[in-house]
mmCIF file of C-alpha atoms in Angstrom:
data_model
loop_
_atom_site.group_PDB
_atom_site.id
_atom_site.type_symbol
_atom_site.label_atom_id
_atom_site.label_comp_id
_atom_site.label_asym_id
_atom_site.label_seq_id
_atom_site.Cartn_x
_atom_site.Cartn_y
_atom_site.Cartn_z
ATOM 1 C CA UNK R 226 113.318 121.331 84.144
ATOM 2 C CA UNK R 227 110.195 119.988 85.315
ATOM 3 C CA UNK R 228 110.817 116.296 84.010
ATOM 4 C CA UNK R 229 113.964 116.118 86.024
ATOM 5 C CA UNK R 230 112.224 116.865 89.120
ATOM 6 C CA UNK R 231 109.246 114.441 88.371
ATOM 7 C CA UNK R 232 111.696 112.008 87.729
ATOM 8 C CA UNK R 233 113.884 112.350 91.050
ATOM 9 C CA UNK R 234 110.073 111.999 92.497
ATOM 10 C CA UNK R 235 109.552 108.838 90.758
ATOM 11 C CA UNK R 236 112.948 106.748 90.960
ATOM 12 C CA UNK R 237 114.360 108.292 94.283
ATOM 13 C CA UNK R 238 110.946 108.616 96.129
ATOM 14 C CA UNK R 239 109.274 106.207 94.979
ATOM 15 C CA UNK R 240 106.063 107.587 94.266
ATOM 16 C CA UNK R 241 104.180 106.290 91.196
ATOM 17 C CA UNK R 242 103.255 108.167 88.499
ATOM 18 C CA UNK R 243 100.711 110.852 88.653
ATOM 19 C CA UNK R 244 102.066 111.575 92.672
ATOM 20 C CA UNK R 245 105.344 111.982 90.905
ATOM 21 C CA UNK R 246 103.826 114.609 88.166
ATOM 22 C CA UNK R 247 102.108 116.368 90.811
ATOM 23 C CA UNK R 248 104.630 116.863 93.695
ATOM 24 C CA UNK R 249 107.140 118.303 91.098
ATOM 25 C CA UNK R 250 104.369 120.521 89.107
ATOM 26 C CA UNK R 251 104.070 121.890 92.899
ATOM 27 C CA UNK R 252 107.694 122.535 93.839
ATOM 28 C CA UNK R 253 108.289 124.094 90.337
ATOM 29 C CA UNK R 254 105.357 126.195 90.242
ATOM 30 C CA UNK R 255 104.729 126.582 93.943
ATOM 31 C CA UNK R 256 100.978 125.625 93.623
ATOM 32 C CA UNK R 257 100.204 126.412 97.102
ATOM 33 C CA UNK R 258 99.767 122.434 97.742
ATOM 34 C CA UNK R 259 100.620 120.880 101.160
ATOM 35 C CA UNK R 260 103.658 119.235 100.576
ATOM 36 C CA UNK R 261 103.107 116.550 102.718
ATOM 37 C CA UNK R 262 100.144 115.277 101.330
ATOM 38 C CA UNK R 263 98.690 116.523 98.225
ATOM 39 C CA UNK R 264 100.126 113.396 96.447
ATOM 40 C CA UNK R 265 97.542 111.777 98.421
ATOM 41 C CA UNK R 266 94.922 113.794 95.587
ATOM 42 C CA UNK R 267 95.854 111.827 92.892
ATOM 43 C CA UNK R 268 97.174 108.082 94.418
ATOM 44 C CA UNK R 269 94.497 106.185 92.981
ATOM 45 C CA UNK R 270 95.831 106.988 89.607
ATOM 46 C CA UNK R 271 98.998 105.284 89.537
ATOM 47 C CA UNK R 272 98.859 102.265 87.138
ATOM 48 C CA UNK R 273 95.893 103.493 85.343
ATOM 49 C CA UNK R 274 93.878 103.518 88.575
ATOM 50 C CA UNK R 275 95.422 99.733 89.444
ATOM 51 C CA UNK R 276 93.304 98.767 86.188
ATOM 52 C CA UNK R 277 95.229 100.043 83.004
ATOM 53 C CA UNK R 278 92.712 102.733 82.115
ATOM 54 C CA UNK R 279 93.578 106.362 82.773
ATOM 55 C CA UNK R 280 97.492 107.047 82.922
ATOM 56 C CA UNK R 281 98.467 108.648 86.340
ATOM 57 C CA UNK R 282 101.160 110.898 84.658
ATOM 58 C CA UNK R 283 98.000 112.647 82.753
ATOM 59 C CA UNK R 284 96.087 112.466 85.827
ATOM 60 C CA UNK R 285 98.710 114.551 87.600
ATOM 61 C CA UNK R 286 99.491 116.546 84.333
ATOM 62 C CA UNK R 287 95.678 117.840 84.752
ATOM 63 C CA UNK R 288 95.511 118.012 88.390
ATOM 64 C CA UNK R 289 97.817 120.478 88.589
ATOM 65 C CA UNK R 290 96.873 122.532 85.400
ATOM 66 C CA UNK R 291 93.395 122.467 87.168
ATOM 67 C CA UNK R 292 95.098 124.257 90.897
ATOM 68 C CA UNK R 293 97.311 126.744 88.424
ATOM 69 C CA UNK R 294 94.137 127.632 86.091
ATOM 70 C CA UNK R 295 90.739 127.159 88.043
ATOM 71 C CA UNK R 296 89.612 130.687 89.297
ATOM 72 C CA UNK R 297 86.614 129.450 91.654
ATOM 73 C CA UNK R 298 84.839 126.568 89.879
ATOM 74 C CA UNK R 299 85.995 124.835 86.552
ATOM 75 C CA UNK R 300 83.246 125.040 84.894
ATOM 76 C CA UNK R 301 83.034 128.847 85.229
ATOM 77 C CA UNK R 302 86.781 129.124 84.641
ATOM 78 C CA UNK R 303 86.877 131.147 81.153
ATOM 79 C CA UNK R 304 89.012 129.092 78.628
ATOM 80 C CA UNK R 305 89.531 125.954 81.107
ATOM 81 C CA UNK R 306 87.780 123.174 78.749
ATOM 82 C CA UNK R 307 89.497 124.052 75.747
ATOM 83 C CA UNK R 308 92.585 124.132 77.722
ATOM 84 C CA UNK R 309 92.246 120.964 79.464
ATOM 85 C CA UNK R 310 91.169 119.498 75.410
ATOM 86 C CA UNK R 311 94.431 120.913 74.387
ATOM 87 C CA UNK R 312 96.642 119.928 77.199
ATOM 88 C CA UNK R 313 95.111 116.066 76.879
ATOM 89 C CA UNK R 314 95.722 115.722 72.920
ATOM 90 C CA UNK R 315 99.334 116.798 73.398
ATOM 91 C CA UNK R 316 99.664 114.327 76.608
ATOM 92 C CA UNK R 317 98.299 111.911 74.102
ATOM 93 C CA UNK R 318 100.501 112.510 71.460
ATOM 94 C CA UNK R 319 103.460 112.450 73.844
ATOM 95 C CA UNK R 320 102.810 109.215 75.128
ATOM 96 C CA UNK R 321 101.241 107.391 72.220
ATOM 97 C CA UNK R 322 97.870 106.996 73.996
ATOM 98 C CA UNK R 323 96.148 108.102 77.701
ATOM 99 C CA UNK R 324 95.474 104.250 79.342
ATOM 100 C CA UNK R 325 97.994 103.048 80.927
ATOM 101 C CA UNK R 326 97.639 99.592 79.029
ATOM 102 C CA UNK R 327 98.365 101.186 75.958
ATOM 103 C CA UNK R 328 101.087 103.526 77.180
ATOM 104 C CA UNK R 329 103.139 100.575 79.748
ATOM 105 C CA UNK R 330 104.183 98.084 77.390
ATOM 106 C CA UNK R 331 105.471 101.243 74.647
ATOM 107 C CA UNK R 332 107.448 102.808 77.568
ATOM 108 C CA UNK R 333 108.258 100.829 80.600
ATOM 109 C CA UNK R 334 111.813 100.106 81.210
ATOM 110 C CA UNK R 335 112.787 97.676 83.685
ATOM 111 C CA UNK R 336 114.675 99.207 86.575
ATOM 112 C CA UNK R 337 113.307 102.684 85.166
ATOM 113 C CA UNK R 338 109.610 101.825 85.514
ATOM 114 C CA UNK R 339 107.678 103.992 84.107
ATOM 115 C CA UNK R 340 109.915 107.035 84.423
ATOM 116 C CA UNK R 341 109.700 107.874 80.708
ATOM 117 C CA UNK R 342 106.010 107.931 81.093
ATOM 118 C CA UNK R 343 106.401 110.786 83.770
ATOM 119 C CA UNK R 344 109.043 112.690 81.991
ATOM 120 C CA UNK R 345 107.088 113.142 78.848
ATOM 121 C CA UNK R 346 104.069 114.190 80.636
ATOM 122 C CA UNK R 347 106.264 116.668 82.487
ATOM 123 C CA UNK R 348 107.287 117.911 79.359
ATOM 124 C CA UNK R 349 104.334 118.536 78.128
ATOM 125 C CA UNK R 350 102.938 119.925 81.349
ATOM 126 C CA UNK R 351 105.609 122.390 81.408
ATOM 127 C CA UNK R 352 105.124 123.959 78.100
ATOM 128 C CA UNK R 353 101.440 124.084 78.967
ATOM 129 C CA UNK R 354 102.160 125.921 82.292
ATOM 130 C CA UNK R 355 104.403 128.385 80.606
ATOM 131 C CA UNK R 356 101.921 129.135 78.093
ATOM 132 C CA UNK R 357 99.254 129.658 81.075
ATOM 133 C CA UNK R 358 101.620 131.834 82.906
ATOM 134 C CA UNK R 359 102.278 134.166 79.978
ATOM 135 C CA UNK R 360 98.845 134.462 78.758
ATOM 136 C CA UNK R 361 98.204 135.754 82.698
ATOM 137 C CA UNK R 362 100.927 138.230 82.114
#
């Protein structure tokens, strides 16, 4: 399960949220990322980019939606944008909003952090990849 493994990434490894949604989205679905440092993509995320705005679980969620689905260039990538529209209303729904100011004080759990955060988005992720994969056949 994908949320247990963003999780472990989160409480054991301490990486914040959207490097915790991305390193697992890679071991899970072997995205062809470097393991060492393709957290590195999405650090500025984490706490809403320091700021509260965009939540770094979605920011990973669609990072690595983008390396599984993006033939070439996004924008050229048949289907992408409705994906992406899809994938972000169900993140939404999941986590009662996409900034992190909205989404922290709903979820956060002291000694947990934020791990609920990253588990839903998983979830959600995960579905979304398995659609993606079955669609490719």
């Amino acid at each position: 399960m994908l949320a247990d493994i963003a999780e472990r990434y989160f409480l054991e490894g301490d990486y914040n949220c959207a490097e915790s949604v991305l390193l697992a989205a890679n071991e899970a679905y072997g995205l062809g990322l470097d393991k060492e440092n393709c957290h590195l993509l999405v650090s500025a995320f984490g706490g809403g980019m320091g700021c509260g705005l965009l939540c770094g679980a979605i920011a990973g969620a669609m990072a690595a939606l983008g390396q599984e689905a993006v033939t070439g260039r996004a924008h050229v990538t048949e289907g992408f944008k409705e994906l992406c529209a899809d994938t972000a209303a169900k993140l939404e729904e999941a986590l009662g909003g996409v900034n992190c100011s909205v989404i922290k004080p709903a979820l956060f759990v002291e000694g947990r952090r934020c791990a609920e955060t990253v588990r839903r988005a998983a979830d959600v992720l995960e579905k979304q990849m398995e659609q993606l994969r079955a669609a490719k056949g």
